[in-house]
Coordinates of C-alpha atoms in Angstrom, one line a residue:
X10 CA -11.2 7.0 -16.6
X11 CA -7.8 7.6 -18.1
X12 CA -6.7 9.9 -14.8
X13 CA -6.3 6.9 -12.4
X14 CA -3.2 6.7 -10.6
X15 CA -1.7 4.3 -10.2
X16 CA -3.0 2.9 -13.5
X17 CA -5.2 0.1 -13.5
X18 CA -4.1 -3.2 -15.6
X19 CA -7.2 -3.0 -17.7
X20 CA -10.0 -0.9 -18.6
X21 CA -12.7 -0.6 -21.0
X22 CA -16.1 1.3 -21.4
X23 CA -17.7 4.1 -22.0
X24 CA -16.8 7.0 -20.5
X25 CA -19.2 9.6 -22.4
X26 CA -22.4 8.0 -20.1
X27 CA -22.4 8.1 -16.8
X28 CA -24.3 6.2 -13.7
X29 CA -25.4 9.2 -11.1
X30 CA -25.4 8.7 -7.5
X31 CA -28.5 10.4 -5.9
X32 CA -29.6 10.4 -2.5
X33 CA -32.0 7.3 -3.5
X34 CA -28.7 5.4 -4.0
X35 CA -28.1 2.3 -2.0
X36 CA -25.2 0.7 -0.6
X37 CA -25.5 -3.1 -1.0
X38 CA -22.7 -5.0 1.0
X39 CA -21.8 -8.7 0.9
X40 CA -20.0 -10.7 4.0
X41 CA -16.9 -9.8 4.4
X42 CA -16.8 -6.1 3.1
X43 CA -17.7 -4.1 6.0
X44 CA -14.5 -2.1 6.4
X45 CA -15.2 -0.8 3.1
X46 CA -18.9 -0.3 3.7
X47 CA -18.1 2.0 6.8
X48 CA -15.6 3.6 5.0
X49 CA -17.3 4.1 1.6
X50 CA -20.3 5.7 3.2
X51 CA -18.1 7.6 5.6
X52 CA -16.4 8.9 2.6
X53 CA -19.3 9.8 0.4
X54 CA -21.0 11.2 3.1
X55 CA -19.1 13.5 3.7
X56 CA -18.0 14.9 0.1
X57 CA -21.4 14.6 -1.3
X58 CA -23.8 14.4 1.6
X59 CA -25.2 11.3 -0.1
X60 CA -26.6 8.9 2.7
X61 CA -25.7 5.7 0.9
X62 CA -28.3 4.1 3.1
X63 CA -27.9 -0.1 3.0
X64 CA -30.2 -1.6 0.5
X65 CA -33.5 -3.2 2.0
X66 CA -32.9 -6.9 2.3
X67 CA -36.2 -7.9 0.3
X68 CA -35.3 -5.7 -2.6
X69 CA -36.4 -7.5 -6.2
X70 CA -33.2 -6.6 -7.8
X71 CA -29.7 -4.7 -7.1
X72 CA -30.8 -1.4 -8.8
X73 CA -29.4 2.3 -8.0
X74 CA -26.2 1.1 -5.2
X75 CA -23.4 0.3 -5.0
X76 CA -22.5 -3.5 -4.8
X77 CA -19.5 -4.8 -3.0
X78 CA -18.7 -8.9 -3.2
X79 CA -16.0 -11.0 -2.9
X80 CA -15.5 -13.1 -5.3
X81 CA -12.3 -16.0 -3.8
X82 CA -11.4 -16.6 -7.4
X83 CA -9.6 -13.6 -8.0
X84 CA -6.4 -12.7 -6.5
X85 CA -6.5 -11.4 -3.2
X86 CA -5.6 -7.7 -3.7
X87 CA -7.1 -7.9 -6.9
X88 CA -10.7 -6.5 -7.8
X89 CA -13.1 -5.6 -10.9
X90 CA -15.2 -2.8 -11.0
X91 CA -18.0 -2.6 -13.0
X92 CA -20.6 0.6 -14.1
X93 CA -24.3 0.3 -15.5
X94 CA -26.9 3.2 -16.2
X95 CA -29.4 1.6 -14.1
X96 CA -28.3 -1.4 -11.9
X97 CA -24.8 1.6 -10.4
X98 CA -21.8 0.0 -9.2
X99 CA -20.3 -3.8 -8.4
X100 CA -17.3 -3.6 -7.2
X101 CA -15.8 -7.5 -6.6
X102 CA -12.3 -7.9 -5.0
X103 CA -10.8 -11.1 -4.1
X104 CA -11.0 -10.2 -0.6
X105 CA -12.0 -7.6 1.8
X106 CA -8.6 -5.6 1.0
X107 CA -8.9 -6.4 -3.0
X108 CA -12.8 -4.7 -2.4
X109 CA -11.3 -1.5 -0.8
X110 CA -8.7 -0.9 -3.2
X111 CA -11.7 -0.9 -6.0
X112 CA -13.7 1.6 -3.8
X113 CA -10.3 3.3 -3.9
X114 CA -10.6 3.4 -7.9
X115 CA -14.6 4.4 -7.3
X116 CA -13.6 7.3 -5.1
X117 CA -11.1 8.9 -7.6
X118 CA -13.8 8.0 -10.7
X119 CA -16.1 10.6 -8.8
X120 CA -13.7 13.4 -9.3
X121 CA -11.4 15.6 -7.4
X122 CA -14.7 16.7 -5.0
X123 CA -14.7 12.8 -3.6
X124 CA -12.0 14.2 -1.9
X125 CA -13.0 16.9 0.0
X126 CA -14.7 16.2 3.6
X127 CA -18.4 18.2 3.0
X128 CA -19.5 19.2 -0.3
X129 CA -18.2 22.1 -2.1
X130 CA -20.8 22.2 -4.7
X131 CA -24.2 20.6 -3.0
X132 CA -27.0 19.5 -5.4
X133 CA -24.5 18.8 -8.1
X134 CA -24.5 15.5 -10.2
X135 CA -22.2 12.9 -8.9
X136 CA -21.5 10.9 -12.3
X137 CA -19.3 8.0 -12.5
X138 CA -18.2 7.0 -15.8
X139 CA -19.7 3.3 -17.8
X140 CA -16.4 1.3 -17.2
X141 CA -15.1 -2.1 -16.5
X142 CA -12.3 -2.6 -15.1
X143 CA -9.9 -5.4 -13.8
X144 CA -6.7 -4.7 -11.5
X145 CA -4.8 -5.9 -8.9
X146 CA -1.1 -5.3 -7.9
X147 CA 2.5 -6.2 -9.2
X148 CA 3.9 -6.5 -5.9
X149 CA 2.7 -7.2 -2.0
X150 CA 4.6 -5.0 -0.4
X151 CA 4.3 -1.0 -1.3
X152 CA 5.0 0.4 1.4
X153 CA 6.1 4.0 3.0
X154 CA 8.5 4.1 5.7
X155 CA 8.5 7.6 7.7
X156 CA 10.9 9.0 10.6
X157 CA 8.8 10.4 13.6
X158 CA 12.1 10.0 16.0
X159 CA 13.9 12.9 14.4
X160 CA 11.3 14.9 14.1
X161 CA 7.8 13.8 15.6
X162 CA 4.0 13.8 14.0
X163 CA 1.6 13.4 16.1
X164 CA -1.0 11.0 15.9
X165 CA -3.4 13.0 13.7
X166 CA -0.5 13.4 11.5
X167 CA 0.0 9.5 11.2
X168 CA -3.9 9.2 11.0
X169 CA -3.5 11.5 7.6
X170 CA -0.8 9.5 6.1
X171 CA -2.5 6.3 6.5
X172 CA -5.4 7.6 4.4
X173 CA -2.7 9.1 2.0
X174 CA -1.5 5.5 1.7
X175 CA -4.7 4.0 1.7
X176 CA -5.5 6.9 -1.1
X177 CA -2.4 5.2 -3.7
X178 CA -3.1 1.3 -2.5
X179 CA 0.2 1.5 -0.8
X180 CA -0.7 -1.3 2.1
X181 CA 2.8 -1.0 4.4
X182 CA 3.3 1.7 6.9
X183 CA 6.9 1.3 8.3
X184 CA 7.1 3.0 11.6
X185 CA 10.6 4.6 12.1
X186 CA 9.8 4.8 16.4
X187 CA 13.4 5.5 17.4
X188 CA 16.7 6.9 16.6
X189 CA 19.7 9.0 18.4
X190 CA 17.0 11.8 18.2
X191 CA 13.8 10.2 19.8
X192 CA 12.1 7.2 21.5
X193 CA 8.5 7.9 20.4
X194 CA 7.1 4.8 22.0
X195 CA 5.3 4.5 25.4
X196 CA 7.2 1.3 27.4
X197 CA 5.3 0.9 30.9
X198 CA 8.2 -1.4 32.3
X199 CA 11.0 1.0 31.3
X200 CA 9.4 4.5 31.4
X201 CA 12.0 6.7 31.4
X202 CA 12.1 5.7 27.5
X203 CA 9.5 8.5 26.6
X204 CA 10.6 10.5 30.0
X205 CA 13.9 11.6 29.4
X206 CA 14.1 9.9 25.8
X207 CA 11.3 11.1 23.6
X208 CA 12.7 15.0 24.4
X209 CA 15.6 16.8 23.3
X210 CA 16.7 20.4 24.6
X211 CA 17.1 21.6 21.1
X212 CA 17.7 20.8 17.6
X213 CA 20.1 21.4 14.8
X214 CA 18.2 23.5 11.9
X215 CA 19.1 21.9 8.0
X216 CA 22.0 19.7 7.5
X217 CA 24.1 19.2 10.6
X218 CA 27.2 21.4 9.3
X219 CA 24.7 24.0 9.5
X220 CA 25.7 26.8 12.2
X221 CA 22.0 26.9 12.9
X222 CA 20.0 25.9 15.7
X223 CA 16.3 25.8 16.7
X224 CA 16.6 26.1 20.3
X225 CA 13.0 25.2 21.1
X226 CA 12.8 21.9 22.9
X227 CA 11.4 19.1 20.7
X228 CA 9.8 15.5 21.1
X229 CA 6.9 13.7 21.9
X230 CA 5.7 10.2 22.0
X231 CA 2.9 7.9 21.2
X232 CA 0.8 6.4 24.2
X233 CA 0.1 2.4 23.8
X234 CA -3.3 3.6 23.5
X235 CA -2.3 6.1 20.7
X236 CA -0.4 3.0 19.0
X237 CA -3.6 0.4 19.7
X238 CA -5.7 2.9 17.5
X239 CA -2.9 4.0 14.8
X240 CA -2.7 0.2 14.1
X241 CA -6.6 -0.2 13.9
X242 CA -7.1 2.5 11.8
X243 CA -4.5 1.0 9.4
X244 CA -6.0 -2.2 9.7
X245 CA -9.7 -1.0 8.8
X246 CA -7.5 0.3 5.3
X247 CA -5.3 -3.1 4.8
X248 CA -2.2 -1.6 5.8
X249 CA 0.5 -3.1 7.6
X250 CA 2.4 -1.5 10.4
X251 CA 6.0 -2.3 10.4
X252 CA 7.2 -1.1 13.5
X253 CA 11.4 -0.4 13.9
X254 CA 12.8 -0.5 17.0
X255 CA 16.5 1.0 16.0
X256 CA 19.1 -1.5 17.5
X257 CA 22.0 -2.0 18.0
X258 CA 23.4 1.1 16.7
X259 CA 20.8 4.9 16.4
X260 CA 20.7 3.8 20.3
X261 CA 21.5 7.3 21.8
X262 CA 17.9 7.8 23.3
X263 CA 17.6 4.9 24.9
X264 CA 21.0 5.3 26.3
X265 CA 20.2 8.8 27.0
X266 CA 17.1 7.3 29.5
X267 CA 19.2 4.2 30.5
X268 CA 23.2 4.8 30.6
X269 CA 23.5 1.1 31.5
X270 CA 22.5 -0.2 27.9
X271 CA 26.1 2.1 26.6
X272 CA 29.8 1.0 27.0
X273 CA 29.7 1.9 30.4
X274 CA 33.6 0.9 30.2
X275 CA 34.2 3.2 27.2
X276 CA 32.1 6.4 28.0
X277 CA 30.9 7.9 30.8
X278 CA 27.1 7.5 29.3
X279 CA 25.1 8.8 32.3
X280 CA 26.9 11.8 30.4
X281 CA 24.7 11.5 26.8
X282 CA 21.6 13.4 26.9
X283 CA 19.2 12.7 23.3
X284 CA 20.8 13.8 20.2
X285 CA 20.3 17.4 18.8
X286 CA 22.1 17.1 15.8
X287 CA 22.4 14.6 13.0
X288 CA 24.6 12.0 11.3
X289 CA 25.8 8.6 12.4
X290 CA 26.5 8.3 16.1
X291 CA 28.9 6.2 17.7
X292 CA 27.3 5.5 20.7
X293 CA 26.1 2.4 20.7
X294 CA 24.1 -0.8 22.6
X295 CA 26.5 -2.8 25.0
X296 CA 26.8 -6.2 24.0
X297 CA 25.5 -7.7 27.4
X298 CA 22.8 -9.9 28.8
X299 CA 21.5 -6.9 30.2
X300 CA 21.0 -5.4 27.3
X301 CA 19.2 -8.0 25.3
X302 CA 16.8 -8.9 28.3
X303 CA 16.3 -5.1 28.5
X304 CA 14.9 -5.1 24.6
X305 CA 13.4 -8.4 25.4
X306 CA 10.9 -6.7 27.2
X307 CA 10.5 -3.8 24.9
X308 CA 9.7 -6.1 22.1
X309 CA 7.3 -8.2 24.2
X310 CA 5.0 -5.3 25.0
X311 CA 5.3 -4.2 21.2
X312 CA 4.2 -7.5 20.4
X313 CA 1.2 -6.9 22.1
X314 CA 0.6 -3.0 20.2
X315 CA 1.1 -4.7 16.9
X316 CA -0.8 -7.7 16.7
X317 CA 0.5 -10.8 14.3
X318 CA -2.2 -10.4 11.5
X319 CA -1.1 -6.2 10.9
X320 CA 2.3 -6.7 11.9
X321 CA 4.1 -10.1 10.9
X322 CA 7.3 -8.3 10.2
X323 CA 9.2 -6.6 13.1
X324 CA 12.0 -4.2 12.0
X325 CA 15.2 -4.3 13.9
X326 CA 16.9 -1.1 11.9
X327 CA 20.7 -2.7 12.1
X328 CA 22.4 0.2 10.3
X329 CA 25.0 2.6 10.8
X330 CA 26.0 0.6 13.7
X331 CA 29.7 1.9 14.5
X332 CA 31.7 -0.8 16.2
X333 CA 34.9 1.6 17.6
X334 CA 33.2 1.2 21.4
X335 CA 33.1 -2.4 20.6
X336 CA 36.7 -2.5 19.7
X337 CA 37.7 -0.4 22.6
X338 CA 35.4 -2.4 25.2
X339 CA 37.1 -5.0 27.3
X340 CA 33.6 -6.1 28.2
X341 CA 32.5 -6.7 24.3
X342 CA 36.0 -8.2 23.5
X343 CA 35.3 -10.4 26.3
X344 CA 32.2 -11.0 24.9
X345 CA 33.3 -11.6 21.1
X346 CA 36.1 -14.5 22.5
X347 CA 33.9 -16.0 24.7
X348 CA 31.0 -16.4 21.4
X349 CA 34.4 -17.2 19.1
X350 CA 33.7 -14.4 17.0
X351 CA 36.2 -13.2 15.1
X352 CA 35.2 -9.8 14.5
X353 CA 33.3 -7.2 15.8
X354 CA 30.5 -7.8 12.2
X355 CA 30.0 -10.8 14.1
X356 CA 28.8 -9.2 17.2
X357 CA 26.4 -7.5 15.5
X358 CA 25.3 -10.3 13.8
X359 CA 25.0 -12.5 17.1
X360 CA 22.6 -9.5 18.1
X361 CA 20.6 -9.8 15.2
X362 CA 20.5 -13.6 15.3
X363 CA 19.3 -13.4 19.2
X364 CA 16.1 -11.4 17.9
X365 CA 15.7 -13.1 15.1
X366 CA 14.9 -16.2 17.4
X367 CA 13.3 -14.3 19.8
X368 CA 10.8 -13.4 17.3
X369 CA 10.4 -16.6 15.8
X370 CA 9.7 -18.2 18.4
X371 CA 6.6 -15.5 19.1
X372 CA 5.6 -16.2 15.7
X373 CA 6.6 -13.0 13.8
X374 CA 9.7 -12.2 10.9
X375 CA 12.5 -9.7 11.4
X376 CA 13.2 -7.5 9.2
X377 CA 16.5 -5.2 9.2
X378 CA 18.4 -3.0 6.9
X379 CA 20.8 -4.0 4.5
X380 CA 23.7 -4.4 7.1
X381 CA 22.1 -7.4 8.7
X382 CA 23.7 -9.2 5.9
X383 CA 27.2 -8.4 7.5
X384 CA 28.7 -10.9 9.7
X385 CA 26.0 -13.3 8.4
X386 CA 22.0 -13.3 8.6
X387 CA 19.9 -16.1 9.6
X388 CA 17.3 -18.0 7.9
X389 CA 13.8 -16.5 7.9
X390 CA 15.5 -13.0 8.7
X391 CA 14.2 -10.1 5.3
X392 CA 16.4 -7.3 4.3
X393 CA 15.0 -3.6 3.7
X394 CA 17.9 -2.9 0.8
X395 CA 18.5 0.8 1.4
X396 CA 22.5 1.6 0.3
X397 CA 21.2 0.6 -3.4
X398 CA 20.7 -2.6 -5.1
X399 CA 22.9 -5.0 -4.0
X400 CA 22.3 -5.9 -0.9
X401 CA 19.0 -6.9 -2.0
X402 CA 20.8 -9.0 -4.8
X403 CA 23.2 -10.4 -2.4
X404 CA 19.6 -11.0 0.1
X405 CA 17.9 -12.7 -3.1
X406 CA 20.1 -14.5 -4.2
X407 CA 20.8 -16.2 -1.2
X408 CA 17.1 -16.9 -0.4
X409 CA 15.9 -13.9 2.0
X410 CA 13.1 -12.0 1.0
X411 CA 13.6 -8.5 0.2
X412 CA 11.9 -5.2 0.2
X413 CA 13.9 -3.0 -2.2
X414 CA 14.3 1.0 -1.4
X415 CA 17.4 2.2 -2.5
X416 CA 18.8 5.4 -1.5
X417 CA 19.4 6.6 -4.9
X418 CA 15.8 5.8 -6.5
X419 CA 13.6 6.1 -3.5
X420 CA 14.3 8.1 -0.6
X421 CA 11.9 10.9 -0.8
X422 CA 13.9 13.2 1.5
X423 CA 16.0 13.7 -1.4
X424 CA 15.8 16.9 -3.1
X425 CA 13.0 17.5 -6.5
X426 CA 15.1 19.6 -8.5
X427 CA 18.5 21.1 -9.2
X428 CA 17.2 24.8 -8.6
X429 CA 18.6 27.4 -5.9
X430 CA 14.7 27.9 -4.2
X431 CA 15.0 23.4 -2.9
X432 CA 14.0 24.0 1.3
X433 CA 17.3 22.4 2.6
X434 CA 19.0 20.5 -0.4
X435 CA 19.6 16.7 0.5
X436 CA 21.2 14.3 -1.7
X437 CA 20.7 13.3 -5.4
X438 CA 18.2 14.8 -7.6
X439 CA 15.1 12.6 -7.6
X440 CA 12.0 14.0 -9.9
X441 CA 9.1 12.7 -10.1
X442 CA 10.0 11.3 -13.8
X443 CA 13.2 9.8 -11.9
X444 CA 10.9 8.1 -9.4
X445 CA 8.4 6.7 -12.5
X446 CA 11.4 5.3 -14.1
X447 CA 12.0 3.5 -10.6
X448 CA 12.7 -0.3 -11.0
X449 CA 12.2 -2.9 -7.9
X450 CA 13.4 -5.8 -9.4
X451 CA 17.1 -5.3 -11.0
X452 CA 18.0 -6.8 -14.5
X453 CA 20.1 -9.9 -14.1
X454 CA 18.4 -11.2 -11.1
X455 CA 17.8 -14.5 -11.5
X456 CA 14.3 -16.1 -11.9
X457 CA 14.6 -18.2 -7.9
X458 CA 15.5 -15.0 -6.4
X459 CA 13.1 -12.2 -8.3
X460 CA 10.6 -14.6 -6.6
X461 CA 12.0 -13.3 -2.8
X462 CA 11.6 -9.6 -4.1
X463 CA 8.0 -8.9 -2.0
X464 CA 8.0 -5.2 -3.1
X465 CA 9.5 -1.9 -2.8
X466 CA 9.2 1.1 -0.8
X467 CA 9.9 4.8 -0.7
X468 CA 11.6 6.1 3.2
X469 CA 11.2 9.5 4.4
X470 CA 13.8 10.5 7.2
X471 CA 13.2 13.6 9.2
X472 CA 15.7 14.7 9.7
X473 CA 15.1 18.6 7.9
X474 CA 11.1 17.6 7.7
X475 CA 10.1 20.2 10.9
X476 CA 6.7 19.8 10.2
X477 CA 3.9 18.2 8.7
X478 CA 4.1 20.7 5.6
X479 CA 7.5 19.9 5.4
X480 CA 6.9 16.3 4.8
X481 CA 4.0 16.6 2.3
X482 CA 6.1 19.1 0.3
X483 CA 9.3 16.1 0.4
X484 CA 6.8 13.2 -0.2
X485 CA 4.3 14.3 -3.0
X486 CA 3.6 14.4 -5.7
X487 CA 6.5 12.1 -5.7
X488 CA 5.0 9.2 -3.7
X489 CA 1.8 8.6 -6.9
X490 CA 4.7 7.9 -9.4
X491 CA 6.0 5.2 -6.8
X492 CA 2.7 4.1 -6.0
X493 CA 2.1 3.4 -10.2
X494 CA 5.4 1.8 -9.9
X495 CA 4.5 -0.8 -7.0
X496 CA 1.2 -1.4 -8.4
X497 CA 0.7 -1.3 -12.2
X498 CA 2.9 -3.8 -14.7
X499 CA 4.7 -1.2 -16.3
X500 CA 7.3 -1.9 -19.1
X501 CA 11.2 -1.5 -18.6
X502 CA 11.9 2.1 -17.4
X503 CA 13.1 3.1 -20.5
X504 CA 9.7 2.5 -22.2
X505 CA 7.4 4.0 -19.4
X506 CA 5.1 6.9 -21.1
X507 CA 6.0 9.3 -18.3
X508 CA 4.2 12.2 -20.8
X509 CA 1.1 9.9 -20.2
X510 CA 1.5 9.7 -16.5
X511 CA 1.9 13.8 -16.3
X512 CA -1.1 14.1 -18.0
X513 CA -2.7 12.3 -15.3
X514 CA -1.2 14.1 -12.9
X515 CA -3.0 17.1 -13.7
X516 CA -6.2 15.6 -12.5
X517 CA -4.3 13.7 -9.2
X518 CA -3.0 17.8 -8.4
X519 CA -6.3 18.3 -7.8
X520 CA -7.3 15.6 -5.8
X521 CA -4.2 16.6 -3.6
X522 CA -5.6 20.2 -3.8
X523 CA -8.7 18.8 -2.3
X524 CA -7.0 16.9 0.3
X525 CA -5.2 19.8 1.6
X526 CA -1.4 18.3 1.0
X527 CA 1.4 21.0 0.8
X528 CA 2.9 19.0 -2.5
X529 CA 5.7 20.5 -5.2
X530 CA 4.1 21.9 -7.3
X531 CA 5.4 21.2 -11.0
X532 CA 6.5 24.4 -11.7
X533 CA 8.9 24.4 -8.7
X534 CA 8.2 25.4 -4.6
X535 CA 6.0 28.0 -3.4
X536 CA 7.5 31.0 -1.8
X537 CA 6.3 29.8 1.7
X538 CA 7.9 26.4 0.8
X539 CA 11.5 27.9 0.5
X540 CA 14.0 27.9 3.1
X541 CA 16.1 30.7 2.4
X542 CA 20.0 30.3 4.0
X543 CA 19.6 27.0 5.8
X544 CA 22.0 24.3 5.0
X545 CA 21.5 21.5 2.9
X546 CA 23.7 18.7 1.7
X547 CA 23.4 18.5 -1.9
X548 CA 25.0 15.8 -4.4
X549 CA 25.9 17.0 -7.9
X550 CA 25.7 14.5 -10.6
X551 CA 23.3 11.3 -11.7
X552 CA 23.2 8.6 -8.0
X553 CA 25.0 5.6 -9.2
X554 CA 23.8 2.2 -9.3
X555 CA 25.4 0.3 -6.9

């Protein structure tokens, strides 16, 4: 009971008697609470063999099985779980997503073998501890935001992460689909997107001052089919998709597939093939009609893959967009007098501002990085506040809602530790003590705009993540101490018992063990884990807070 992660608000019991699960247990479920039926028995099926058949419906009393209600008076997310010798498990959430997070807390009260996908030990007891507890979340929005246009995962891949999600109650999957280095969704009315744009003839290996290069071609793409099921299978675990479409700058794939989207007056873009390398790229979206009626259309048949209830926020990206090819444009100068802008920020911002209504009007939010606030953002618009605090302040203070991720705390391609054996040093130092001691909602903030902070989230960009190994190894164990961030009320950083959390850890190692994740281990990477010679980009020193 004390190894949950992340920690529950309150628990009580007794942990030295235990309720055992036998093939004679039950699984009783209320309206509502069939995603987590499915997935309960699914789950226990499979680790224990245990049928978990549904309880008869003339049954004298709820004895041996496992409940699940919903109760409307608790919080949504929220949920209590509760553990008697006879009468097994109630687990009562708020709603149907406050009922699967409890199962969540059920699954890791089984131990480390609820994990596993067919039993390692068969025959043996499957206790679960007397408890009571109550929980539900600190924030609304914990979320994960992985790159698949730098380097892609395939849809099994996504699949896995989802559950690894589901597994920490994180409930937002943002979906980094394009970049310079990748379109990775299928768009019927403008396929050359995932013909020519989803592939690249080679890739730069580590940072991009590297002199190495992987010269096997790279890419792939999800089919709208592969998308339809990625978001139902998030759905059926209460998490949001966020989808990104990258605009207007991180534009070099599209262009790549469709030179007419580039300064066709600057560049010679039927020139630009997809990126190999990485960094911020100057080739940009052309400020046209064109241009927004071509992404018209590409938003209209992703408002169709991501359905409103899984995907009220659209991401728009907005960052890193250089505006030299705006400056030397006659076309965009044109376009800049004719809109009286009087810069080329407010060029940006008129393309934000056009989706922003676009997506209004079709019922959904946009969402951009922090850079949207430049040139000015328009009501309704969020901000994902990535350069560090304070364009979230800046967001929250003037009424936009906010996810907070800053560089410096949260982006898990950062490197784990100061030590020569890193694979491909990036960035700060971020442990997983650093990432415990993580705060969402800055000191000084006043009480009005704490309100518009909906959460925080850790990003994972690809850009030296080759494989799914790669990405586990960069992402955990690092990702439970966010997840205990987003979730549990923990005091000020300062006062966090991180000693406490390790020792939790030791148990949550294994349940990673069982799960077959390639995480860091504490004592520093495994031998296959190193990258001997390849470029990184480390940063000495403590990040800043900026």
């Amino acid at each position: 009971m004390d190894d949950l992660i992340p920690a529950p608000v309150r628990t009580g019991g007794d942990d030295s008697r235990a309720f055992v699960l036998d093939g004679a247990t039950t699984l009783t479920a209320g309206p509502g609470t069939e995603d987590t039926e499915r997935w309960l028995r699914a789950t226990l099926a499979g680790a224990f063999g245990l049928p978990l058949a549904p309880a008869p419906a003339d049954a004298p009393s709820s004895t041996n099985t496992v409940e699940l209600r919903i109760d409307p008076a608790l919080e949504p997310e929220g949920y209590r779980l509760g553990v008697e010798p006879v009468r097994g498990v109630r687990i009562t959430g708020g709603s149907s997503a406050g009922v699967f997070w409890g199962a969540q807390t059920l699954r890791q009260l089984l131990g480390p073998e609820a994990f596993r996908r067919a039993p390692a030990h068969p025959g043996a007891e499957r206790r679960v501890p007397l408890t009571e507890i109550e929980d539900g979340p600190r924030f609304g929005w914990r979320g994960l935001m992985l790159d698949v246009a730098r380097h892609f995962m395939p849809k099994d891949g996504v699949l896995r992460m989802l559950d690894l999600l589901a597994a920490h109650k994180l409930n937002v999957f943002h979906f980094h689909l394009t970049d310079d280095q990748g379109w990775r969704v299928e768009i019927k009315r403008h396929p050359r997107l995932t013909e020519t744009g989803a592939w690249r003839a080679r890739t730069k290996y580590g940072h991009r001052a590297s002199e190495l290069w992987d010269e096997k071609p790279h890419g792939g793409f999800y089919t709208q089919d592969d998308i339809r099921e990625i978001v139902a299978y998030a759905a059926e675990r209460h998490i949001r998709v966020v989808p990104e479409i990258d605009i207007p700058g991180h534009s070099q794939a599209a262009i790549s597939a469709y030179p007419e989207l580039g300064n066709t007056d600057v560049i010679d873009t039927s020139a630009l093939s997809v990126w190999d390398t990485w960094g911020i790229n100057p080739n940009v979206l052309a400020p046209t009609d064109n241009t927004l009626r071509f992404f018209e259309g590409v938003f209209e048949e992703l408002l169709d893959l991501f359905p409103a209830d899984t995907s009220p926020f659209i991401h728009v990206g907005g960052d890193e967009c250089l505006k030299d090819q705006w400056k030397e444009s006659p076309a965009a100068q044109a376009r800049m007098a004719e809109l009286g802008l009087a810069d080329e920020d407010g060029l940006q911002s008129w393309f934000i501002r056009h989706f922003d209504r676009w997506l209004t009007d079709r019922g959904r939010r946009l969402i951009g990085w922090d850079e949207i606030l430049e040139g000015g953002l328009p009501e309704g618009a969020a901000v994902s506040s990535w350069r560090g605090y304070a364009g979230g302040v800046a967001a929250a203070e003037a009424g936009h809602d906010v996810v907070m991720c800053p560089e410096q705390q949260v982006y898990l391609d950062h490197r784990q530790d100061g030590g020569p054996d890193e694979p491909m040093p990036i960035g700060f130092v971020r442990t997983l003590e650093d990432v415990y001691r993580f705060e969402p909602v800055p000191p000084g903030l006043s009480d009005e705009a704490a309100g518009h902070i909906l959460g925080a989230q850790a990003n994972v960009w690809t850009e030296v993540m080759q494989d799914r190994s790669r990405v586990d190894y960069q992402v955990f164990p690092r990702l439970a101490a966010f997840a205990e961030v987003a979730w549990s009320p923990l005091p000020v950083p300062g006062e966090r018992d991180f000693a406490g959390f390790e020792g939790r850890m030791r148990t949550h190692y294994a349940r990673l063990d069982a799960l077959g994740v390639d995480y860091r281990p504490p004592t520093g990477p495994q031998p296959w884990q190193r990258r001997p010679g390849v470029l990184g980009r480390p940063i000495e020193g403590p990040p800043p807070t900026v």
